[in-house]
JSON list of N, CA and C in Angstrom, two decimals:
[
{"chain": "A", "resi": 1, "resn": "UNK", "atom": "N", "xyz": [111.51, 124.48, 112.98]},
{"chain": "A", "resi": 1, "resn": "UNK", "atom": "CA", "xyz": [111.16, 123.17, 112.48]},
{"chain": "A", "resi": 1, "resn": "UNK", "atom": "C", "xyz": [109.66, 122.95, 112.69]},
{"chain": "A", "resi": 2, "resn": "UNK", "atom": "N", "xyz": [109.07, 122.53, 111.91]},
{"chain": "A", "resi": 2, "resn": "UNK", "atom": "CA", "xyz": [107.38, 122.36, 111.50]},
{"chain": "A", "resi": 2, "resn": "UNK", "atom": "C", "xyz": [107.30, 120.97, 111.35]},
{"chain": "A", "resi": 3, "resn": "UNK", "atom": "N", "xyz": [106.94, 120.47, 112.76]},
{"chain": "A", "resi": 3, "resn": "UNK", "atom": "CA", "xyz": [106.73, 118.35, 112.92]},
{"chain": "A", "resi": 3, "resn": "UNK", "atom": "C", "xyz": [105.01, 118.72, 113.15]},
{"chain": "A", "resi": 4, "resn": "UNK", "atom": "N", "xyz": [104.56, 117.29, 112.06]},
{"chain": "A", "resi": 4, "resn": "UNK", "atom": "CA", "xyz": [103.26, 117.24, 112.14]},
{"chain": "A", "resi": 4, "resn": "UNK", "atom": "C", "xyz": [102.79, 115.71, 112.17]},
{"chain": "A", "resi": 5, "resn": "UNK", "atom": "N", "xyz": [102.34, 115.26, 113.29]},
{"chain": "A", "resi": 5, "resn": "UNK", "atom": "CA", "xyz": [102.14, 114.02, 113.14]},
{"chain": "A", "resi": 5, "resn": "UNK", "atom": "C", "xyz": [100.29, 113.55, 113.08]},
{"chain": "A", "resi": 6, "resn": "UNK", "atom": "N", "xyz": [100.05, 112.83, 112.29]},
{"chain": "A", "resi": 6, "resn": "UNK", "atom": "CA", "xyz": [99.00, 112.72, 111.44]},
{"chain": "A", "resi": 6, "resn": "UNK", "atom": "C", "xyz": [98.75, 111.28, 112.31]},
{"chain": "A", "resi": 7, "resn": "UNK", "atom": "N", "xyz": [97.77, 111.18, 113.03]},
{"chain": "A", "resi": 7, "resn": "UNK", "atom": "CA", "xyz": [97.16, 110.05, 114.32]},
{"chain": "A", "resi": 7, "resn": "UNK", "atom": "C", "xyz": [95.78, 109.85, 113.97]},
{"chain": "A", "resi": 8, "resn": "UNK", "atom": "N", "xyz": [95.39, 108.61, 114.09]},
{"chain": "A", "resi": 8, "resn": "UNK", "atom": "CA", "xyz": [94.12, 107.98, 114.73]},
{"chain": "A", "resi": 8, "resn": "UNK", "atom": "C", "xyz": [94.32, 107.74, 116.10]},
{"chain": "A", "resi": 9, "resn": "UNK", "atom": "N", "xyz": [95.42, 107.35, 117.07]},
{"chain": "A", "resi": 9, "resn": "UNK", "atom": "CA", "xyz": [95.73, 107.51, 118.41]},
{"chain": "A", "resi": 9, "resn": "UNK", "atom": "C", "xyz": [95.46, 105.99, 118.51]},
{"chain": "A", "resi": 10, "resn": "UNK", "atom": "N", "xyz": [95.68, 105.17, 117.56]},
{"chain": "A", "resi": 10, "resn": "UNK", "atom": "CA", "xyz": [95.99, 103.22, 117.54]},
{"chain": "A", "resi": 10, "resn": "UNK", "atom": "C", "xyz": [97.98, 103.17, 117.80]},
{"chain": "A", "resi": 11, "resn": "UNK", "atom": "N", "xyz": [98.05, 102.12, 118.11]},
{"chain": "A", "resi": 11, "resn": "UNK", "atom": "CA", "xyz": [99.27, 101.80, 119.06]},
{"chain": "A", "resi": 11, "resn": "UNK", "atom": "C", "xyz": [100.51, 102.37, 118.73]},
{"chain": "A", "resi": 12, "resn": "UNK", "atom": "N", "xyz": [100.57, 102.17, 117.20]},
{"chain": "A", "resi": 12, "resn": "UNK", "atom": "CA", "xyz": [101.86, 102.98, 116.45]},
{"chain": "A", "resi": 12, "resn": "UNK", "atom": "C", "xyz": [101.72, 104.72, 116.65]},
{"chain": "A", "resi": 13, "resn": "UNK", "atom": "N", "xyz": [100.12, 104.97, 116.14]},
{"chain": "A", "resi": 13, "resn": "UNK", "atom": "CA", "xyz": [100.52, 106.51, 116.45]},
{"chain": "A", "resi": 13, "resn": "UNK", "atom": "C", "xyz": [100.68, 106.89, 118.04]},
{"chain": "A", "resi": 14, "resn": "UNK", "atom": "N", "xyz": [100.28, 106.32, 119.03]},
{"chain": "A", "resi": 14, "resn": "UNK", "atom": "CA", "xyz": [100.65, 106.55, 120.41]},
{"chain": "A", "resi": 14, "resn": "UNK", "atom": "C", "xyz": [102.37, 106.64, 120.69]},
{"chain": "A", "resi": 15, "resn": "UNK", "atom": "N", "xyz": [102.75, 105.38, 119.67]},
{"chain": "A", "resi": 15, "resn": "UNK", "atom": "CA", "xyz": [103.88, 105.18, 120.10]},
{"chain": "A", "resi": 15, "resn": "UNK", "atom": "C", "xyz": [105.09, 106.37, 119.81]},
{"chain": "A", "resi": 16, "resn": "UNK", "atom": "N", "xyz": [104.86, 107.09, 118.42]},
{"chain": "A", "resi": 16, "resn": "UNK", "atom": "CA", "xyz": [105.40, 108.23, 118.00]},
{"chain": "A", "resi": 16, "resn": "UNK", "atom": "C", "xyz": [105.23, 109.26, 118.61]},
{"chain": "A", "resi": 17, "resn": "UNK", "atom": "N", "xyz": [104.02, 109.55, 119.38]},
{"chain": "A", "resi": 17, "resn": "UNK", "atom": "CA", "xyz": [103.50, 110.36, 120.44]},
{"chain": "A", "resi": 17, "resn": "UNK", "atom": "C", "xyz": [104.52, 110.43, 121.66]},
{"chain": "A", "resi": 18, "resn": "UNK", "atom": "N", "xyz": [104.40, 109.18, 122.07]},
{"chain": "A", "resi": 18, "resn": "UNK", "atom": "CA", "xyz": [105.35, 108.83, 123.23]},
{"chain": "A", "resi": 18, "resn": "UNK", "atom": "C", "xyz": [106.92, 109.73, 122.58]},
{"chain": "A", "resi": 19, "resn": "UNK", "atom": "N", "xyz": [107.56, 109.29, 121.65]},
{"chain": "A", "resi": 19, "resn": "UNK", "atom": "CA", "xyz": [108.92, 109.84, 121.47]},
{"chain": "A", "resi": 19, "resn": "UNK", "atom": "C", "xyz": [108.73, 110.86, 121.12]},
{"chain": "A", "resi": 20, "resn": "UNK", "atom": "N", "xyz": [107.91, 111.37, 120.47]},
{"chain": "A", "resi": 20, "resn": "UNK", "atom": "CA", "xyz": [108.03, 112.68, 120.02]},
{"chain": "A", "resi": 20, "resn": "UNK", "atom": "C", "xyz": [108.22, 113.62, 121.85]},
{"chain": "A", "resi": 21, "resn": "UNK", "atom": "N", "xyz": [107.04, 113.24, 122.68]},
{"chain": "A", "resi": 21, "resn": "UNK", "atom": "CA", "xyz": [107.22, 114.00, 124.12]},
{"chain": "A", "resi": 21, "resn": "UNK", "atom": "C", "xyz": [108.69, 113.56, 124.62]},
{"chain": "A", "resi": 22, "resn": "UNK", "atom": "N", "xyz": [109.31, 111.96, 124.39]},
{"chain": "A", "resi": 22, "resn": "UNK", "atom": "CA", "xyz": [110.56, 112.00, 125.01]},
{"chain": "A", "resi": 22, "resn": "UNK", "atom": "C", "xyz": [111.48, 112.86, 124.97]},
{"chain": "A", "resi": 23, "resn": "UNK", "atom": "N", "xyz": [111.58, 113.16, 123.14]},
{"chain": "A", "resi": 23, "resn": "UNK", "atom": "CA", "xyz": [112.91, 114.18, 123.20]},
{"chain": "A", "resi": 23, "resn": "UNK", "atom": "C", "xyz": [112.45, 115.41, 122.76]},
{"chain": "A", "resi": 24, "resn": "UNK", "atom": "N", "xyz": [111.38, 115.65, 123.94]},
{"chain": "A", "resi": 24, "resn": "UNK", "atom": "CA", "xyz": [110.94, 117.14, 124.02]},
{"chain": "A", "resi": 24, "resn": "UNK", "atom": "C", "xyz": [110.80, 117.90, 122.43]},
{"chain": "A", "resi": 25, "resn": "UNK", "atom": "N", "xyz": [110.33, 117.32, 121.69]},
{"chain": "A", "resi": 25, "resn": "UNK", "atom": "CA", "xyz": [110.18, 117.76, 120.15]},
{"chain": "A", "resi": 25, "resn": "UNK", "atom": "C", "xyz": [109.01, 118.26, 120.11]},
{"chain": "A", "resi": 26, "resn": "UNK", "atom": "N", "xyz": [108.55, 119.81, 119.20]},
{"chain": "A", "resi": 26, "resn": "UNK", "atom": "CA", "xyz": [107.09, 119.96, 119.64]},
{"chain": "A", "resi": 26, "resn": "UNK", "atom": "C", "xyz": [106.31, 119.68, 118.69]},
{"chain": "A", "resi": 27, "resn": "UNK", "atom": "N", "xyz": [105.22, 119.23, 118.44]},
{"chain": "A", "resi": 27, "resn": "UNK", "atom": "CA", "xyz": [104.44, 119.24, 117.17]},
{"chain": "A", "resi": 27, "resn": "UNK", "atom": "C", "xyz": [103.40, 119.30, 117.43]},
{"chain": "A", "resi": 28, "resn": "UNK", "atom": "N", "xyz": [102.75, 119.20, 116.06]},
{"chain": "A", "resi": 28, "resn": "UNK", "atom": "CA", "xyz": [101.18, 119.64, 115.88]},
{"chain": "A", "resi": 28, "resn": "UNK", "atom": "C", "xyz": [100.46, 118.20, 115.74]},
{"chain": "A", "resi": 29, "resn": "UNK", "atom": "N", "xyz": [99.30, 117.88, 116.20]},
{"chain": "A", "resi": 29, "resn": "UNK", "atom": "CA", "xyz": [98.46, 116.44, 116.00]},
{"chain": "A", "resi": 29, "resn": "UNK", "atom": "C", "xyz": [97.45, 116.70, 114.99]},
{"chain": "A", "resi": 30, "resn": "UNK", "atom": "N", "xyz": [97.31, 115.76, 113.65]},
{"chain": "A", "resi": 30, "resn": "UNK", "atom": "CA", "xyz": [96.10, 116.15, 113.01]},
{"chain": "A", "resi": 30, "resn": "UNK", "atom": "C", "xyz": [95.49, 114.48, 112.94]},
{"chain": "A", "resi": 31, "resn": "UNK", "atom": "N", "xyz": [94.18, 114.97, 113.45]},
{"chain": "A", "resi": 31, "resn": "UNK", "atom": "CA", "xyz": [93.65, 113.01, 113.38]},
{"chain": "A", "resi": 31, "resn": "UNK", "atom": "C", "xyz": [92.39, 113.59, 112.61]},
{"chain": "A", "resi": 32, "resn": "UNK", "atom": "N", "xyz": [92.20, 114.13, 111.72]},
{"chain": "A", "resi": 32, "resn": "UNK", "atom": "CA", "xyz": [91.29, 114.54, 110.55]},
{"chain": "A", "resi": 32, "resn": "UNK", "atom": "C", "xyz": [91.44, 112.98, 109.27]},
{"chain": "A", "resi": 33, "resn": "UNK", "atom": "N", "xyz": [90.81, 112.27, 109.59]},
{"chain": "A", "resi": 33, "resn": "UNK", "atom": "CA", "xyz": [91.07, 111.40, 108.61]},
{"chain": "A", "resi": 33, "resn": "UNK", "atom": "C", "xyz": [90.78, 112.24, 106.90]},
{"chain": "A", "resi": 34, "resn": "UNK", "atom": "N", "xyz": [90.30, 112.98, 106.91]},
{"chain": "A", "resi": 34, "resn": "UNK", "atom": "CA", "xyz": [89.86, 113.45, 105.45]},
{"chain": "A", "resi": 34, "resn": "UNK", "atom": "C", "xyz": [90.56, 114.17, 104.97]},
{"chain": "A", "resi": 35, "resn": "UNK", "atom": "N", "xyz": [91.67, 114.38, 106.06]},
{"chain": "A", "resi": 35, "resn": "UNK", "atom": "CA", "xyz": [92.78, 115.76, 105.84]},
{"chain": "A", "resi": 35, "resn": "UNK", "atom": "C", "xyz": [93.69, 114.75, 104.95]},
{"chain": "A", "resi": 36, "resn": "UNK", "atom": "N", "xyz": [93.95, 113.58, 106.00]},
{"chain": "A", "resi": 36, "resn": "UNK", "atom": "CA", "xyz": [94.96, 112.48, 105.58]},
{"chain": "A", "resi": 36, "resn": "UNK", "atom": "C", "xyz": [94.58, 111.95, 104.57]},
{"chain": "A", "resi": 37, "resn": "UNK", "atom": "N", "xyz": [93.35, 111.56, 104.00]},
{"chain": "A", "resi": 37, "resn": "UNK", "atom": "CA", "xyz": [92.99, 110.87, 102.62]},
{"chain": "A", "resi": 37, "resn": "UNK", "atom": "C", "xyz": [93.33, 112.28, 101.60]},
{"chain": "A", "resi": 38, "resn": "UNK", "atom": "N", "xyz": [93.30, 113.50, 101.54]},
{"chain": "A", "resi": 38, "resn": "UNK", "atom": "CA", "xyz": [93.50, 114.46, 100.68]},
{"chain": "A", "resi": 38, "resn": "UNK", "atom": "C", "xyz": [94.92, 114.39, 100.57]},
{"chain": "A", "resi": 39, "resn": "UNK", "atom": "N", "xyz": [95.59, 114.14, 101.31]},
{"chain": "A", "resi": 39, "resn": "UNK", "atom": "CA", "xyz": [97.45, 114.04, 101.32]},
{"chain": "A", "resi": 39, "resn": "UNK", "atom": "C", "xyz": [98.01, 112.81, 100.57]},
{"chain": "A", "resi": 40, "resn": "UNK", "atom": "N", "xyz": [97.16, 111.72, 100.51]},
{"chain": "A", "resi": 40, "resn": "UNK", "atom": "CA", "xyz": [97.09, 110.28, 99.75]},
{"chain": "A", "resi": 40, "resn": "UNK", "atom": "C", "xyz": [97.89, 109.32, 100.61]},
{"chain": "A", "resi": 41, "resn": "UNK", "atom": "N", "xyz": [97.76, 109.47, 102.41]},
{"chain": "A", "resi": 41, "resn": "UNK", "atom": "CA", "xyz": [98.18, 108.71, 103.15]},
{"chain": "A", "resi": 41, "resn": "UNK", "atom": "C", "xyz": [96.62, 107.59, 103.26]},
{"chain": "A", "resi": 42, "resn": "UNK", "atom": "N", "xyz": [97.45, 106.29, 103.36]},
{"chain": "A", "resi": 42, "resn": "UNK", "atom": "CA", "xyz": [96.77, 105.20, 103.20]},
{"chain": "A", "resi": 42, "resn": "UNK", "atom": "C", "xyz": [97.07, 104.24, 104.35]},
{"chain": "A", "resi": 43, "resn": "UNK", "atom": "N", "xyz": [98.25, 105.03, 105.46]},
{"chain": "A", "resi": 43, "resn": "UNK", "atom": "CA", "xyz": [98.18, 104.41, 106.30]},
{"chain": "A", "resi": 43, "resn": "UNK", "atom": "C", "xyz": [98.69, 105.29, 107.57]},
{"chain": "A", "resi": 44, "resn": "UNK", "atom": "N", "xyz": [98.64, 105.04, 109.19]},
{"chain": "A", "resi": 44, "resn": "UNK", "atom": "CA", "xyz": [99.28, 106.19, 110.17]},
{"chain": "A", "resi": 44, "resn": "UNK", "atom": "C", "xyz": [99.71, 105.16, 110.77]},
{"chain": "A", "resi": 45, "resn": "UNK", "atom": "N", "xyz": [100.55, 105.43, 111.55]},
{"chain": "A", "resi": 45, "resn": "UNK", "atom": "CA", "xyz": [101.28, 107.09, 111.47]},
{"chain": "A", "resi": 45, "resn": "UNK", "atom": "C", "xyz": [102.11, 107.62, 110.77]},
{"chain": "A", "resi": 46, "resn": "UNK", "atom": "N", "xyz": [101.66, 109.00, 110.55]},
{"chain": "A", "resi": 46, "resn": "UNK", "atom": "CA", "xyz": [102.69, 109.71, 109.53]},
{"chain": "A", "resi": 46, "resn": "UNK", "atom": "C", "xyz": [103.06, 111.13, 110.18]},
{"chain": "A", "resi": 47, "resn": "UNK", "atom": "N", "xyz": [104.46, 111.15, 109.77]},
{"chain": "A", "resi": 47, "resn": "UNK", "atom": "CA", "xyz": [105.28, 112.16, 110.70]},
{"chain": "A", "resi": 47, "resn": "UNK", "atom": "C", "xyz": [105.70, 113.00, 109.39]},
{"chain": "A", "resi": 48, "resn": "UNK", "atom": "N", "xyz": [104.96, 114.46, 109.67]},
{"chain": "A", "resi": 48, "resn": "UNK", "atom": "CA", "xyz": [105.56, 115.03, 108.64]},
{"chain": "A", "resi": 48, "resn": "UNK", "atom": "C", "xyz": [106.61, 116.51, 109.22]},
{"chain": "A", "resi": 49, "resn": "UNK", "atom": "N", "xyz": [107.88, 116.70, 108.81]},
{"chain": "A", "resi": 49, "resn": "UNK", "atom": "CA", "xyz": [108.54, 117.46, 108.82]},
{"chain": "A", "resi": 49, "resn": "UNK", "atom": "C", "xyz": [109.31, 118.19, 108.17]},
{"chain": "A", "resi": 50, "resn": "UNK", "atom": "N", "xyz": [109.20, 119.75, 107.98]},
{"chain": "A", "resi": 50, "resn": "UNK", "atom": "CA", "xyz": [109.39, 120.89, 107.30]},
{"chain": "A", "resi": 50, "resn": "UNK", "atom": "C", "xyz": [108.98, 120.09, 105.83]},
{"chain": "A", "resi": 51, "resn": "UNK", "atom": "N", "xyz": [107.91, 119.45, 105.98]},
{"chain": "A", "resi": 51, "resn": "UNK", "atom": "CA", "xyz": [107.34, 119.32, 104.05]},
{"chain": "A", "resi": 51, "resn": "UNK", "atom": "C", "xyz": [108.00, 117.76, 103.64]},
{"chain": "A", "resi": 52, "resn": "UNK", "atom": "N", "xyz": [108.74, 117.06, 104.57]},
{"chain": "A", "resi": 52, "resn": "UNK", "atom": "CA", "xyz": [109.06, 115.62, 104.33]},
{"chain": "A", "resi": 52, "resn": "UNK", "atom": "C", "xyz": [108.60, 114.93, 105.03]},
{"chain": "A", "resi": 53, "resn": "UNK", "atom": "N", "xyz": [108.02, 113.69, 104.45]},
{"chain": "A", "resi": 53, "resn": "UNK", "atom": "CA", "xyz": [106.61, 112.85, 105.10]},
{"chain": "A", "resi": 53, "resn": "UNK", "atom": "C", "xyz": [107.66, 111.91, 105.22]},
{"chain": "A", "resi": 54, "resn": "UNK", "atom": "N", "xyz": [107.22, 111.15, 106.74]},
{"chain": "A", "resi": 54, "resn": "UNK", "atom": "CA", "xyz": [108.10, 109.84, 106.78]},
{"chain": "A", "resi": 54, "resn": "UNK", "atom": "C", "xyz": [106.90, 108.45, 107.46]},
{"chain": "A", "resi": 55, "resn": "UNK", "atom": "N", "xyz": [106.94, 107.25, 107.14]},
{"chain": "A", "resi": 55, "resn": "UNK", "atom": "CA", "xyz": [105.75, 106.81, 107.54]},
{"chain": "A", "resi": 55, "resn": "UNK", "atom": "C", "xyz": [106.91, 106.02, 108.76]},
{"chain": "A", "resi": 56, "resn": "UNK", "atom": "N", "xyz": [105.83, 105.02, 109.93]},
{"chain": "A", "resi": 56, "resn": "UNK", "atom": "CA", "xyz": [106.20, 104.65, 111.32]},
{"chain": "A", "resi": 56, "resn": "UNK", "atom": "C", "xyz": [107.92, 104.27, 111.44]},
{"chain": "A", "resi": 57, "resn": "UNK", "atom": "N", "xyz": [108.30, 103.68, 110.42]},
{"chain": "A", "resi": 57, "resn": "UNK", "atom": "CA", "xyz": [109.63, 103.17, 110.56]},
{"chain": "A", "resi": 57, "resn": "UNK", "atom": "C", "xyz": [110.83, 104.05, 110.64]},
{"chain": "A", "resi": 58, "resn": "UNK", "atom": "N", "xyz": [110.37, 105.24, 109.21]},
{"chain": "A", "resi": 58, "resn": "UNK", "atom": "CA", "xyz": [111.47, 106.43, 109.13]},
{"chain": "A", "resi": 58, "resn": "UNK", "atom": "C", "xyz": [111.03, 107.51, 110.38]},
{"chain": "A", "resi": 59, "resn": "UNK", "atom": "N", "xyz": [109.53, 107.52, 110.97]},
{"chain": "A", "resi": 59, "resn": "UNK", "atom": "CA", "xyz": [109.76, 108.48, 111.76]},
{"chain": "A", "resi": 59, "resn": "UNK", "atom": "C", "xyz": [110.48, 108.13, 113.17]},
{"chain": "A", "resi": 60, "resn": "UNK", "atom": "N", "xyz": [110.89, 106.78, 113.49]},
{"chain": "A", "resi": 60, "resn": "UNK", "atom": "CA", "xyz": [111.15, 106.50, 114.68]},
{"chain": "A", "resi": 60, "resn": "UNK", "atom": "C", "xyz": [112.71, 106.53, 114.25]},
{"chain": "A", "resi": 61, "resn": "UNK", "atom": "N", "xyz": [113.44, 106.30, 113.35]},
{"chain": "A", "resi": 61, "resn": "UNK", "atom": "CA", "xyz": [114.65, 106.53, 113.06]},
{"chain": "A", "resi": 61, "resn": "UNK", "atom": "C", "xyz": [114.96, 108.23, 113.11]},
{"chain": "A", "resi": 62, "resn": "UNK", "atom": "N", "xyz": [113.91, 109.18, 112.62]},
{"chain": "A", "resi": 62, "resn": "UNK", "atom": "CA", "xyz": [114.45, 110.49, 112.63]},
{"chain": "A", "resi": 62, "resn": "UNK", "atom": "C", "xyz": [114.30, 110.77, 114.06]},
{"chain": "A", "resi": 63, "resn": "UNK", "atom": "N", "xyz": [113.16, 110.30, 115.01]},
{"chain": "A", "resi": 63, "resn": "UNK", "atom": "CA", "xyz": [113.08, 110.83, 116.46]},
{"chain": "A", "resi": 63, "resn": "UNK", "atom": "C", "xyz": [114.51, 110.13, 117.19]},
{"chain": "A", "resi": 64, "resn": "UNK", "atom": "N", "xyz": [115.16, 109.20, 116.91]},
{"chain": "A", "resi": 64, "resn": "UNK", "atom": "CA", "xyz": [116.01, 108.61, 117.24]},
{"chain": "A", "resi": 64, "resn": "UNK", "atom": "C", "xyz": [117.09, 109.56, 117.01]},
{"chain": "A", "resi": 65, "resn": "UNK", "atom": "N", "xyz": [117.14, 109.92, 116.18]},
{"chain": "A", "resi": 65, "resn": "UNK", "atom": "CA", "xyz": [118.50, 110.95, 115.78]},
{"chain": "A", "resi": 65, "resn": "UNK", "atom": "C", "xyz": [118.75, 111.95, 116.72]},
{"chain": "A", "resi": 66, "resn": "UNK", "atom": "N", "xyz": [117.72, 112.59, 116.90]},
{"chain": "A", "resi": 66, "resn": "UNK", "atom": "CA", "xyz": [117.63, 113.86, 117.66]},
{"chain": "A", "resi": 66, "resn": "UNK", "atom": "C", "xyz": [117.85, 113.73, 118.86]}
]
């Protein structure tokens, strides 16, 4: 599984940070804002996994699952 969470490190992306370490999930951090404007994200945090982007609400429901 390939989790990529896309941060400026403001309260929401901390907060995905936080769960992502809770349930020991590993991922990659990209806080490249220019990476994220080339992807056509307009807002973070964004949690992307195996190629499905979920923005703050769906990613705290998928970390929830697990």
């Amino acid at each position: 599984m390939n989790v990529v969470l896309y941060s400026t490190h403001c309260p929401k992306c901390n907060v995905l940070s936080s769960k992502l370490s809770q349930k020991s999930i590993n991922y990659d951090e990209i806080n490249d804002v220019e990476v994220m404007t080339q992807k056509g994200f307009t807002t973070v945090p964004m949690l992307e996994v195996d190629g499905v982007v979920y923005d703050f609400k769906e990613a705290v429901e998928w970390i929830g699952e697990r």
